[in-house]
Short mmCIF file of C-alpha atoms in Angstrom, two decimals:
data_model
loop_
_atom_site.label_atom_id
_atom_site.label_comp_id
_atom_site.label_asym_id
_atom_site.label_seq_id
_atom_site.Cartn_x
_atom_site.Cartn_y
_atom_site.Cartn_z
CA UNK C 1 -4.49 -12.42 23.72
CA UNK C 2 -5.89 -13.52 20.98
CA UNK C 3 -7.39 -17.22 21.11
CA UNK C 4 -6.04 -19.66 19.39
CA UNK C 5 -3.51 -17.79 17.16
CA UNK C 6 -0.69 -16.27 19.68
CA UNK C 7 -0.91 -12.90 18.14
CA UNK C 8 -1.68 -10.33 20.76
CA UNK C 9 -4.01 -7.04 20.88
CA UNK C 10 -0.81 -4.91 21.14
CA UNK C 11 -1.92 -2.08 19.26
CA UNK C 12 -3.79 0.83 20.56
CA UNK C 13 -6.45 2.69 18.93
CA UNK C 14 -4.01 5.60 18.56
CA UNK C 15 -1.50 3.28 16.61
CA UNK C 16 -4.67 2.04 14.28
CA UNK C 17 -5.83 5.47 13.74
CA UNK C 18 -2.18 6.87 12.60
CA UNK C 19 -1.83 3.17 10.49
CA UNK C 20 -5.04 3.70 8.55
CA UNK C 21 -4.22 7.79 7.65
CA UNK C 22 -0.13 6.92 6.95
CA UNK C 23 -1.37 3.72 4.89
CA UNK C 24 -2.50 5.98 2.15
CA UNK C 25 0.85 7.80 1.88
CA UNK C 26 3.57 6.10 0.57
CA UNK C 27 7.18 7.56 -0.57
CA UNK C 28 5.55 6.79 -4.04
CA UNK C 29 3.20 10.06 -3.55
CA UNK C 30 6.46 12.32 -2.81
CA UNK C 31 8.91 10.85 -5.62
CA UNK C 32 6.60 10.05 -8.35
CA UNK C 33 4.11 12.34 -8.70
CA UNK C 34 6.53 14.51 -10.89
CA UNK C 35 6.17 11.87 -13.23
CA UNK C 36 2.49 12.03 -13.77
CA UNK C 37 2.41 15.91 -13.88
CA UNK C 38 4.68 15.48 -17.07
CA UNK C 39 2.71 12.83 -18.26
CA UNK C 40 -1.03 14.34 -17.74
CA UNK C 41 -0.06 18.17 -16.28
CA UNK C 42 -3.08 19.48 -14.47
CA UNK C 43 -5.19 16.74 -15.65
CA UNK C 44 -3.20 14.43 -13.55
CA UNK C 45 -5.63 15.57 -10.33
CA UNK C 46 -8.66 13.37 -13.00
CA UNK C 47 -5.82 10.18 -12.66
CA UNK C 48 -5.83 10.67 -8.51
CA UNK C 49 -9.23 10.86 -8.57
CA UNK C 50 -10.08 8.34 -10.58
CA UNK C 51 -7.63 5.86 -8.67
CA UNK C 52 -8.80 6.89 -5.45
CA UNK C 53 -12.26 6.56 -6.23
CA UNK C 54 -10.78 2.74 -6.96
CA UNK C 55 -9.26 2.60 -4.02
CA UNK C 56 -12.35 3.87 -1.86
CA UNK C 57 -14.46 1.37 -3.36
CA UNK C 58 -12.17 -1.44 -2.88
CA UNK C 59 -11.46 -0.68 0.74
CA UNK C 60 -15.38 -0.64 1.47
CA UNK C 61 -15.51 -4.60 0.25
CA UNK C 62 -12.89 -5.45 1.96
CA UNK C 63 -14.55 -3.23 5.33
CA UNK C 64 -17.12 -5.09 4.82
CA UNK C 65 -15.33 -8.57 4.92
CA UNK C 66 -12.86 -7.67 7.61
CA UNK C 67 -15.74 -5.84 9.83
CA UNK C 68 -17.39 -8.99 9.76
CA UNK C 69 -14.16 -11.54 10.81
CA UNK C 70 -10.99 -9.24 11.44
CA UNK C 71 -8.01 -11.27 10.64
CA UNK C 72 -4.00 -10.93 9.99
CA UNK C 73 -4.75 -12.52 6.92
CA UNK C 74 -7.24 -10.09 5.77
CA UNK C 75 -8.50 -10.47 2.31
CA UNK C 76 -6.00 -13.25 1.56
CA UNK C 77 -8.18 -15.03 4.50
CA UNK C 78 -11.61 -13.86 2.72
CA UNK C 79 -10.60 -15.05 -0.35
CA UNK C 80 -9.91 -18.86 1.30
CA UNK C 81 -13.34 -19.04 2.60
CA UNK C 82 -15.02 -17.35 -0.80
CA UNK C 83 -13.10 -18.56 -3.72
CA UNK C 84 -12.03 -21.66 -2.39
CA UNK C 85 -7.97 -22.68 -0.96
CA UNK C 86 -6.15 -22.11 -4.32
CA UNK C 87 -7.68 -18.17 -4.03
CA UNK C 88 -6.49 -17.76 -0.43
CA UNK C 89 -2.74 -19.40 -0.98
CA UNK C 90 -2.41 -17.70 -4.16
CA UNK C 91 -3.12 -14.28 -3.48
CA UNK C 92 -1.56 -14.43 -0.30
CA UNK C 93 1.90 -15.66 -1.27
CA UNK C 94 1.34 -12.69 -4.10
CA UNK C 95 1.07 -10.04 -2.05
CA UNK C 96 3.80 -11.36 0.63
CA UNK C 97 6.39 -11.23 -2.53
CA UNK C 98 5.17 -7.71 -3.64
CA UNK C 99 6.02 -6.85 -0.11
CA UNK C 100 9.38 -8.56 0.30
CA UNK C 101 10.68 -6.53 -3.20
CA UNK C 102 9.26 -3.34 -1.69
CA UNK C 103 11.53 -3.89 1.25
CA UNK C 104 14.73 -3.37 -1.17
CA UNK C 105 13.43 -1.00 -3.18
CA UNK C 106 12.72 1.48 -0.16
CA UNK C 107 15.57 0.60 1.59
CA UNK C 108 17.66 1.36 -1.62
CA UNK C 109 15.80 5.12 -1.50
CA UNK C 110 16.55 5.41 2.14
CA UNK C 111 20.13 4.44 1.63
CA UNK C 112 20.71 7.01 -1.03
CA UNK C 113 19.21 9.87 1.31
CA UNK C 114 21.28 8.94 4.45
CA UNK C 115 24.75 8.36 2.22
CA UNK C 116 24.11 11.85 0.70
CA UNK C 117 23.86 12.95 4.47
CA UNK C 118 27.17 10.60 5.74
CA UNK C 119 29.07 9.66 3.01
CA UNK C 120 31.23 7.79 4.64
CA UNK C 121 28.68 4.95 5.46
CA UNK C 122 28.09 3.23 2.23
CA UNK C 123 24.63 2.89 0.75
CA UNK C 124 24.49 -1.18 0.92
CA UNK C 125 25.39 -0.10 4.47
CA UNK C 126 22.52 2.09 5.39
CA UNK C 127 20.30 -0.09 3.24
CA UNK C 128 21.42 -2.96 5.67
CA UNK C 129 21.86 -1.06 9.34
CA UNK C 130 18.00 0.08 8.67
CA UNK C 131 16.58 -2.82 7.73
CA UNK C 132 18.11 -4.44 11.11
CA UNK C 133 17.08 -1.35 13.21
CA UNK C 134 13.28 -2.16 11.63
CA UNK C 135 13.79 -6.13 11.99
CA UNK C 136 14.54 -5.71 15.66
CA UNK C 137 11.80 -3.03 16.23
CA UNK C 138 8.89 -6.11 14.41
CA UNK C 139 10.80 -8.72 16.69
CA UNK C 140 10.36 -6.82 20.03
CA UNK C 141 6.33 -6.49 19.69
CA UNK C 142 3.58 -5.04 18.16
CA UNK C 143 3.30 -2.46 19.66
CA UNK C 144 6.85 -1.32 19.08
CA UNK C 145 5.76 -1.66 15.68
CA UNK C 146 2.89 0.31 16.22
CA UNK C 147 4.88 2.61 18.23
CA UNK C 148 7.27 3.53 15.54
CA UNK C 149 5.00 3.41 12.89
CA UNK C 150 2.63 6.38 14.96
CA UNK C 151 5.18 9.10 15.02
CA UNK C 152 6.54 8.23 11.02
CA UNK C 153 2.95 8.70 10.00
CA UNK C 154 2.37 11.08 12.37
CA UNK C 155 5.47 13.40 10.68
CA UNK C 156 3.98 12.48 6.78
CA UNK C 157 0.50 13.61 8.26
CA UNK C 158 1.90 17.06 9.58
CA UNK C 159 4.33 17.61 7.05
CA UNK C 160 1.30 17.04 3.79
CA UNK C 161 -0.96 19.14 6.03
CA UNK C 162 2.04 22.15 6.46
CA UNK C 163 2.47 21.61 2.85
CA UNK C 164 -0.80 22.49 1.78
CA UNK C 165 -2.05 25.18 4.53
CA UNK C 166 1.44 26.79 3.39
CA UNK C 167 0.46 26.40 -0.23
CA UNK C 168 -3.38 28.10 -0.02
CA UNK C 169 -1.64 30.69 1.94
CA UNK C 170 0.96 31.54 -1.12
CA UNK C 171 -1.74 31.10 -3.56
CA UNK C 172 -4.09 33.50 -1.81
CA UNK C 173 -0.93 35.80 -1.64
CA UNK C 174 -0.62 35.90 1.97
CA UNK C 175 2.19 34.46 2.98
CA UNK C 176 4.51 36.43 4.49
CA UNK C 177 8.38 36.93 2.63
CA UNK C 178 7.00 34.41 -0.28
CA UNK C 179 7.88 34.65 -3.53
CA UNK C 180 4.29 33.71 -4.39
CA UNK C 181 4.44 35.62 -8.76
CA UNK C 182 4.29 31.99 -9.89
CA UNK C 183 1.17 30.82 -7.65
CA UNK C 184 -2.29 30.91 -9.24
CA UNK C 185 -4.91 28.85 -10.05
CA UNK C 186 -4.67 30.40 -13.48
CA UNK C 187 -1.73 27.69 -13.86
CA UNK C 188 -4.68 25.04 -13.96
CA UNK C 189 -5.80 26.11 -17.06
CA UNK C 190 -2.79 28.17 -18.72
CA UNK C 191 -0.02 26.95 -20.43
CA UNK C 192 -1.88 24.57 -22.85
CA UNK C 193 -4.63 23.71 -21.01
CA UNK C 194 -6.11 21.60 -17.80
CA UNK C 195 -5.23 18.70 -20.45
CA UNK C 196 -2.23 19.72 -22.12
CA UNK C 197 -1.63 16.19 -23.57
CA UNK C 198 -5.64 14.72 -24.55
CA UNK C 199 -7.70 13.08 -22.50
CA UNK C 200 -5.60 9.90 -23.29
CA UNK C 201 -3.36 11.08 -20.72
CA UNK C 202 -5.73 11.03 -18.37
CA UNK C 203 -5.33 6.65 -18.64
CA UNK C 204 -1.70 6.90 -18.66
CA UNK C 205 -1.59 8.98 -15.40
CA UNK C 206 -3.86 6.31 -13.79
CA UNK C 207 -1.29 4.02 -14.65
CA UNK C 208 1.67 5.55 -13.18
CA UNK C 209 -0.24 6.74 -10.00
CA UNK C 210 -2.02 3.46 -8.86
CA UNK C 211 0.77 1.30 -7.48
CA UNK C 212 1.27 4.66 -4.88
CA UNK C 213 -2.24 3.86 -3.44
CA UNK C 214 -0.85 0.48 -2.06
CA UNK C 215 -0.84 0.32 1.30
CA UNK C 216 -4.82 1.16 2.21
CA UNK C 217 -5.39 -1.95 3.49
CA UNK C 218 -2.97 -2.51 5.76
CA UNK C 219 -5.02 -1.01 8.25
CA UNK C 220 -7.63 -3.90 8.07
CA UNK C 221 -4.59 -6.53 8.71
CA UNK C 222 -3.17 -4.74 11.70
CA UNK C 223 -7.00 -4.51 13.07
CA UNK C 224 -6.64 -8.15 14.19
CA UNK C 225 -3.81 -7.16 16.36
CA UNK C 226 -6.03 -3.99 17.95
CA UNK C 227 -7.97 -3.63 20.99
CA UNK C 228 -11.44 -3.67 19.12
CA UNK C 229 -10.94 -5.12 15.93
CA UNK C 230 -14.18 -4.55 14.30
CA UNK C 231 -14.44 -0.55 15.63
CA UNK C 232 -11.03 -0.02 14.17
CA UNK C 233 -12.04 -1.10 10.79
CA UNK C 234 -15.39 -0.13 10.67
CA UNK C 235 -13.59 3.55 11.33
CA UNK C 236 -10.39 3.31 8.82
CA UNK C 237 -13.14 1.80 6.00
CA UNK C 238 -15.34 5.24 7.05
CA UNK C 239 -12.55 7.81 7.03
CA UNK C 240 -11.11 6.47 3.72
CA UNK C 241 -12.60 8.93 1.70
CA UNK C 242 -11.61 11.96 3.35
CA UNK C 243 -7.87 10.65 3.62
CA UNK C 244 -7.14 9.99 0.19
CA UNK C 245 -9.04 13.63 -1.00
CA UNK C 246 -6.69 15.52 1.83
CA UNK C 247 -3.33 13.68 1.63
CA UNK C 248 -3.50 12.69 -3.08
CA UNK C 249 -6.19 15.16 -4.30
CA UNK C 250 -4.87 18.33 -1.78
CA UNK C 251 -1.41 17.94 -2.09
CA UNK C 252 -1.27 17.08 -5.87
CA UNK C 253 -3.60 20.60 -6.35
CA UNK C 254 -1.16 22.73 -4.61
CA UNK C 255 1.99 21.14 -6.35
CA UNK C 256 -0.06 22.52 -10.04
CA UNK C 257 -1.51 25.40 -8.87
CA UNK C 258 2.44 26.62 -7.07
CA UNK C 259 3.99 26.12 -10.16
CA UNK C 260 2.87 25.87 -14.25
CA UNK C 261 3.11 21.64 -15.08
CA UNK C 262 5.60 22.30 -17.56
CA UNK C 263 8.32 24.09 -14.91
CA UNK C 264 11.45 21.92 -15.44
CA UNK C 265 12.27 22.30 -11.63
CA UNK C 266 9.14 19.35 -11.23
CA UNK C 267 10.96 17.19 -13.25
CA UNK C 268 14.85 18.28 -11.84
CA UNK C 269 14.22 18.55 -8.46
CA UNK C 270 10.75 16.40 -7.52
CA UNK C 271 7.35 18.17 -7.41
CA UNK C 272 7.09 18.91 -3.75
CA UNK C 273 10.68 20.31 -3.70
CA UNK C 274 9.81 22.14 -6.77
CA UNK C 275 6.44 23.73 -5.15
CA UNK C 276 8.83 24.61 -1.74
CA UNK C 277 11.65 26.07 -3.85
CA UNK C 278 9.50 27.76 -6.06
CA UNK C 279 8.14 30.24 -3.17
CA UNK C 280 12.26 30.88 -1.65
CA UNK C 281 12.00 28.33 1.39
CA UNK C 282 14.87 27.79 2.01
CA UNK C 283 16.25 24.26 2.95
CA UNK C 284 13.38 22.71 0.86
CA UNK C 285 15.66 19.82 -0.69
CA UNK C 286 16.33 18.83 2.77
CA UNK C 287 13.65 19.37 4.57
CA UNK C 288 11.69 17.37 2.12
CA UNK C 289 14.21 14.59 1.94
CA UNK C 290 13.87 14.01 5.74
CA UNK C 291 10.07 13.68 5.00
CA UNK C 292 10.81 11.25 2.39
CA UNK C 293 13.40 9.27 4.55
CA UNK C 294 9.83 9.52 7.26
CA UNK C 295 7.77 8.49 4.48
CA UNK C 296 10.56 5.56 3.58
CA UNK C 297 11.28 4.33 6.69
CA UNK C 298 7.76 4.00 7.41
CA UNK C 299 7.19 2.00 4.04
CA UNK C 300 9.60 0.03 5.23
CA UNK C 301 8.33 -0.91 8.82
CA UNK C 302 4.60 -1.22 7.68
CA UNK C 303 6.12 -3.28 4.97
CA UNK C 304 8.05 -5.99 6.96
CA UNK C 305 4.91 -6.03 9.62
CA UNK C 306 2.40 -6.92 6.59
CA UNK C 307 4.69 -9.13 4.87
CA UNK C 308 5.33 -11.19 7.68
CA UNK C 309 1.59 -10.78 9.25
CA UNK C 310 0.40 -12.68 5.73
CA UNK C 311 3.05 -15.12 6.04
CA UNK C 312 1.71 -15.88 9.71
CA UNK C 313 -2.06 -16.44 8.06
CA UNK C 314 -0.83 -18.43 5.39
CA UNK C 315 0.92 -20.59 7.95
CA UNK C 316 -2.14 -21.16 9.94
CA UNK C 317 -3.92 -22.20 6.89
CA UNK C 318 -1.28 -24.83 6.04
CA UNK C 319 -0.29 -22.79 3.07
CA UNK C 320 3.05 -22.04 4.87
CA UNK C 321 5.47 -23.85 6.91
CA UNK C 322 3.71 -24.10 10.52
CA UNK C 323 6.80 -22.34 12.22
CA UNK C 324 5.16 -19.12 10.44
CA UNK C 325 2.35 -19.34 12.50
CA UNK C 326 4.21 -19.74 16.02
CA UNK C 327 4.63 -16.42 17.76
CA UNK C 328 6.73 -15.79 20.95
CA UNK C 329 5.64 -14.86 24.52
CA UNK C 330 5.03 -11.64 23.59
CA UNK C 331 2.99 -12.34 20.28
CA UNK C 332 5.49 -12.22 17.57
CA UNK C 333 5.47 -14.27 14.74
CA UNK C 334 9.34 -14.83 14.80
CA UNK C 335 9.80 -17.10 12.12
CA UNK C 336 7.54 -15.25 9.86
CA UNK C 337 9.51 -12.03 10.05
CA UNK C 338 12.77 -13.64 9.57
CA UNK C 339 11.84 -15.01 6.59
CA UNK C 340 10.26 -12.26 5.07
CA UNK C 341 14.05 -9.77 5.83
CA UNK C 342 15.79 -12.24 4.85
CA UNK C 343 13.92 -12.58 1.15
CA UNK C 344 13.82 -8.55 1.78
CA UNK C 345 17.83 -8.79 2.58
CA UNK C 346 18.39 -10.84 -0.98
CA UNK C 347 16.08 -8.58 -2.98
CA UNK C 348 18.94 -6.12 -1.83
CA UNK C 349 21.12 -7.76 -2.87
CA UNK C 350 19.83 -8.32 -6.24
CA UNK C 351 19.48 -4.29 -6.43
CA UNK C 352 22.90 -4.00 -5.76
CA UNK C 353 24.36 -6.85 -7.72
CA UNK C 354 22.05 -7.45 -10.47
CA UNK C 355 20.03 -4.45 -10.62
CA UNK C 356 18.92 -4.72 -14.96
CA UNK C 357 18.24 -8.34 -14.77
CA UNK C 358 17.24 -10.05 -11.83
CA UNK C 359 15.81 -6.70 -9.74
CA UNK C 360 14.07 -5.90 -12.58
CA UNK C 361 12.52 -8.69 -13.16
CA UNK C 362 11.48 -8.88 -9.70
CA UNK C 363 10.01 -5.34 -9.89
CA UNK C 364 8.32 -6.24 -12.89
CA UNK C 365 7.06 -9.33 -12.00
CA UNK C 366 5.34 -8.34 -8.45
CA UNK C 367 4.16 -4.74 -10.35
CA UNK C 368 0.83 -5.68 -10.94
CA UNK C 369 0.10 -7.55 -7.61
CA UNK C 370 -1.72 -4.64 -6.19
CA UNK C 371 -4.70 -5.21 -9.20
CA UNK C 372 -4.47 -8.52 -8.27
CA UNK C 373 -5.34 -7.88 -4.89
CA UNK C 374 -8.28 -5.83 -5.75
CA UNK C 375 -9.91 -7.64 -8.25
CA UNK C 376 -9.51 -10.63 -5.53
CA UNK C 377 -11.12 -8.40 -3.24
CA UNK C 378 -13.81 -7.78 -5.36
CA UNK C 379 -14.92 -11.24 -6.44
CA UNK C 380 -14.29 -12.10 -2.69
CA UNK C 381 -17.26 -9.60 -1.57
CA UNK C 382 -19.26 -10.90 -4.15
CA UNK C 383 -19.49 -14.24 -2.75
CA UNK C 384 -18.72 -13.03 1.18
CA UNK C 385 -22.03 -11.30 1.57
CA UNK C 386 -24.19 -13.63 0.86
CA UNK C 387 -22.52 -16.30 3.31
CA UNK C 388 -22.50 -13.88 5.95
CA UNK C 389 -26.25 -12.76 5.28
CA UNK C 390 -26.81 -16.42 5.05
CA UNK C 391 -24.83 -17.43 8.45
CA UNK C 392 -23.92 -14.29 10.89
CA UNK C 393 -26.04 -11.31 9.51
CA UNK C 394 -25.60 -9.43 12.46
CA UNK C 395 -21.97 -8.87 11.76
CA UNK C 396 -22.61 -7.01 8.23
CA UNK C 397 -22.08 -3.57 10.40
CA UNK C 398 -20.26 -2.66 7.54
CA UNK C 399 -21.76 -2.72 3.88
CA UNK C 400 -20.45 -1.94 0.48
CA UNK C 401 -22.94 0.59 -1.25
CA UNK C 402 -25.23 -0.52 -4.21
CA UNK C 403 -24.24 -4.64 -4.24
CA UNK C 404 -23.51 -6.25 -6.00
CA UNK C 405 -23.69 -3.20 -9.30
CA UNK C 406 -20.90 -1.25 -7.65
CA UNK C 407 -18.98 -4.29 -6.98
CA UNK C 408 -19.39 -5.27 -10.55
CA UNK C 409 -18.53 -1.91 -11.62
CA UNK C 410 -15.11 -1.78 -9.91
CA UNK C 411 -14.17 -5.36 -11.19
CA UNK C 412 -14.59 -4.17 -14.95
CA UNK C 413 -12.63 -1.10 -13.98
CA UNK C 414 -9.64 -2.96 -12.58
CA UNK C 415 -9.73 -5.02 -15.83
CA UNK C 416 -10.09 -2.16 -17.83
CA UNK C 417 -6.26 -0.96 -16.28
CA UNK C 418 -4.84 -4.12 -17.19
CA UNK C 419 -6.47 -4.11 -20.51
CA UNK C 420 -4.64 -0.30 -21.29
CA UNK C 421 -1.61 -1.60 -19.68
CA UNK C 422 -0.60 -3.84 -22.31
CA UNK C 423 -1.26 -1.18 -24.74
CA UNK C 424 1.94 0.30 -23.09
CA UNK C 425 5.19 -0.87 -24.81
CA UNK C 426 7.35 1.48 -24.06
CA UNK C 427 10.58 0.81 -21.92
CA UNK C 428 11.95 -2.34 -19.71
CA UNK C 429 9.24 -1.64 -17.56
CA UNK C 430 6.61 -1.12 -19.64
CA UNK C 431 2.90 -1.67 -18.98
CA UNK C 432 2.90 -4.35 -21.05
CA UNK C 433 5.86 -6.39 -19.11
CA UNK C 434 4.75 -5.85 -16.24
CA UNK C 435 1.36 -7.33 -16.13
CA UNK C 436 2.93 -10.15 -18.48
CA UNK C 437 5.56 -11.01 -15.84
CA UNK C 438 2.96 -10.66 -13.11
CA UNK C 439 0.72 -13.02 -14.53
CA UNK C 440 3.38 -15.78 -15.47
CA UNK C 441 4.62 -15.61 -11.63
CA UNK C 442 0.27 -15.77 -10.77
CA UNK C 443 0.13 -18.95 -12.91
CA UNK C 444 3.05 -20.57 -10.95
CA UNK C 445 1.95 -19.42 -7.56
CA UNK C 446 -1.92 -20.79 -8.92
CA UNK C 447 -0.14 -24.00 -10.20
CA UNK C 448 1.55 -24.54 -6.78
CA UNK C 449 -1.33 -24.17 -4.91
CA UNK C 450 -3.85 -26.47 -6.81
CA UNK C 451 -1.00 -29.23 -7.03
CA UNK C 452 -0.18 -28.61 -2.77
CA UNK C 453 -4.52 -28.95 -2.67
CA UNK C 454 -4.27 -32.28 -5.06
CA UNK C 455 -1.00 -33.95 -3.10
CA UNK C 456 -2.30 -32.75 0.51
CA UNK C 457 -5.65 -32.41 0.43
CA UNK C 458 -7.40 -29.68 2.55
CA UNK C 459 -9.33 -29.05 5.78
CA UNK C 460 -12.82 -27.49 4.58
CA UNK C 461 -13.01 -23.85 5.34
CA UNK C 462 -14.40 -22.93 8.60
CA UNK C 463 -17.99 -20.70 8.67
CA UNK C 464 -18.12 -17.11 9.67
CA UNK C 465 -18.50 -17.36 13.35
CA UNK C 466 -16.09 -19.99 14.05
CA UNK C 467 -12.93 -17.85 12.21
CA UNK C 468 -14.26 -14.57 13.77
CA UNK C 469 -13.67 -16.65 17.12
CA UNK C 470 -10.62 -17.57 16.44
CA UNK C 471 -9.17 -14.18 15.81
CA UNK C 472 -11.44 -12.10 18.49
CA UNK C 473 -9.71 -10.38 20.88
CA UNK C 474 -10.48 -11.73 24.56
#
């Protein structure tokens, strides 16, 4: 049990490991990569690498922090005691809306896939009977969430690792009965070039690739719910690096080596399809639409667990109603989840009803939350390693490489994206829109939470030690 908050340690360090590897592969990886090769061709591996290098750095800050006091509320929770209350409330209410939209968009994709399976179920349908299925697996326990999110990670994990074994095989032209006269790494180079489009393209790929990489720190959210908090993120912060050059970096390389950039069956059919199709598998449609359903359905659960797991934090903080913090006999923050499906449940709606006006303006207006999120991260550390070096050094087991330069570094970085983003006009959901809508729904959430801090008044933040005791698994 976990003293003092009612959440319990109901997930094993099996369910932690498979949470940390299947955080870094979202449904984003499968259906929009095609989208980058266009945009970048070969050169779109530079925009993966350069985001994931992001992403690695980022997660190491926020190891650091979360070694050091593992909470549900994660950075949202660093950012309280570092920043000050408005940080904590504001980027915490950010990221529980980016999650609540994220819930109808993925349960829109899942929809389509099952209706095209049973027509005669219709797609609000599906989108409705598997939210419920993955409302009543949250309510049950943890561990059922943990459960069920194990063996959908577990299937994206085998299924990217089949993909590329099967790939290096057909490349190497040994794979038996493949039609392998496409495969070559000449295709990194041929047909225009490794950077077909400029280096420019090279930014433009980062921008349609990043929001995929959300989802890494999940892992440091659930740890507060593990058996040993501060080994299981000490060892998802570690093994970072290694997942994101396996599951982004491998996969992406076989997809352009399989097939020249410029195939039209990447943009018709989806770039994994494309890469099965293009060696005579047959079934590759389907068998990669299960694995996106997997890769869906798991967005889904991980997304209603995180969504409502922030919502519990915020709630102990007093930044939420107080029911949000309550949890059931077996550790469930009921009221939290509710909440958070049924905001998920009118999001839906909103797809369905209203899907060029309000749906898009919630897409655009949560689009740039993940940035957010980092850059809070990264101002967070900043100020978080010097309190704990000041008041619990012993728990700095892990730290982020070359503070505060890299640190620094990363911060200009993340600005730099949202600098080229509004250089992007093009479309309803343009660069440009979407970090202008994110940042007028920031100021509001900002505005709230200095005039709740005015009206109310708040409790000063509590040190180090005392919040890593109240979130330490006994």
């Amino acid at each position: 049990m976990t003293p003092g908050s009612g959440l319990q340690a109901g997930l094993k360090n099996r369910h932690l490991t498979m949470i940390a590897i299947g955080g870094v592969i979202g449904a984003g990886l499968f259906v929009g990569s095609s989208t980058g090769i266009a945009t970048a061709g070969p050169g779109i591996l530079l925009s993966y690498a350069l985001v994931g290098t992001l992403v690695v750095l980022v997660m190491r800050m926020l190891g650091e922090m979360s070694a050091a006091n593992p909470t549900s509320g994660s950075f949202s929770a660093h950012a309280d005691r570092a920043l000050g209350p408005w940080a904590g409330f504001s980027i915490g209410w950010l990221y529980w809306f980016f999650w609540v939209v994220v819930l109808a968009v993925e349960a829109t994709a899942g929809a389509k896939i099952l209706e095209g399976w049973i027509p005669a179920v219709p797609q609000w349908g599906w989108a409705l009977i598997v939210m419920t299925v993955l409302t009543a697996t949250n309510l049950v326990s943890v561990g059922s969430y943990g459960e069920f999110e194990f063996w959908f990670a577990g299937i994206k994990v085998v299924a990217i690792g089949a993909f590329i074994v099967v790939g290096l095989l057909a490349v190497f032209g040994v794979l038996p009965g493949a039609h392998t006269d496409k495969a070559s790494f000449a295709n990194l180079t041929s047909h225009g070039g490794f950077l077909p489009h400029g280096p420019g393209a090279i930014l433009t790929g980062v921008l349609l690739v990043v929001f995929s990489f959300m989802g890494s720190e999940i892992a440091t959210l659930a740890a507060g719910e593990s058996e040993n908090p501060q080994r299981a993120v000490t060892k998802s912060t570690n093994s970072i690096i290694w997942r994101i050059g396996v599951f982004y970096l491998g996969s992406i390389l076989i997809v352009v080596t399989l097939l020249p950039w410029n195939d039209p069956s990447i943009q018709k059919d989806g770039s994994y399809v494309a890469a099965l199709g293009s060696l005579g598998i047959p079934h590759a449609g389907q068998v990669m639409n299960f694995i996106v359903l997997t890769s869906v359905l798991s967005c889904l659960n991980s997304g209603l667990y995180t969504a409502s797991r922030m919502a519990f934090s915020l709630g102990q903080r007093g930044d939420a109603p107080k029911a949000f913090a309550r949890t059931t006999s077996r550790g469930v923050p009921r009221a939290a989840i509710l909440a958070s499906v049924l905001f998920g449940f009118a999001a839906v709606f909103f797809n369905y009803k209203f899907p060029d006006t309000v749906f898009l303006f919630l897409l655009n207006s949560s689009g740039a939350v993940a940035l957010f999120v980092w850059l809070a991260i990264c101002f967070s550390q900043l100020r978080m390693r010097r309190i704990i070096q000041r008041e619990a050094p012993e728990k700095l087991v892990v730290k982020m490489w070359l503070y505060p330069y890299l640190t620094w570094a990363t911060a200009v970085l993340i600005i730099g994206i949202f600098g080229y983003m509004l250089t992007d006009t093009q479309g309803e959901s343009s660069g440009r829109t979407t970090v202008e809508l994110s940042l007028l729904v920031a100021a509001v959430v900002i505005a709230a939470s200095l005039v709740k801090q005015k009206i109310a008044g708040r409790r000063p933040a509590p040190a180090v030690e005392d919040t890593a005791e109240k979130v330490s698994v006994g």
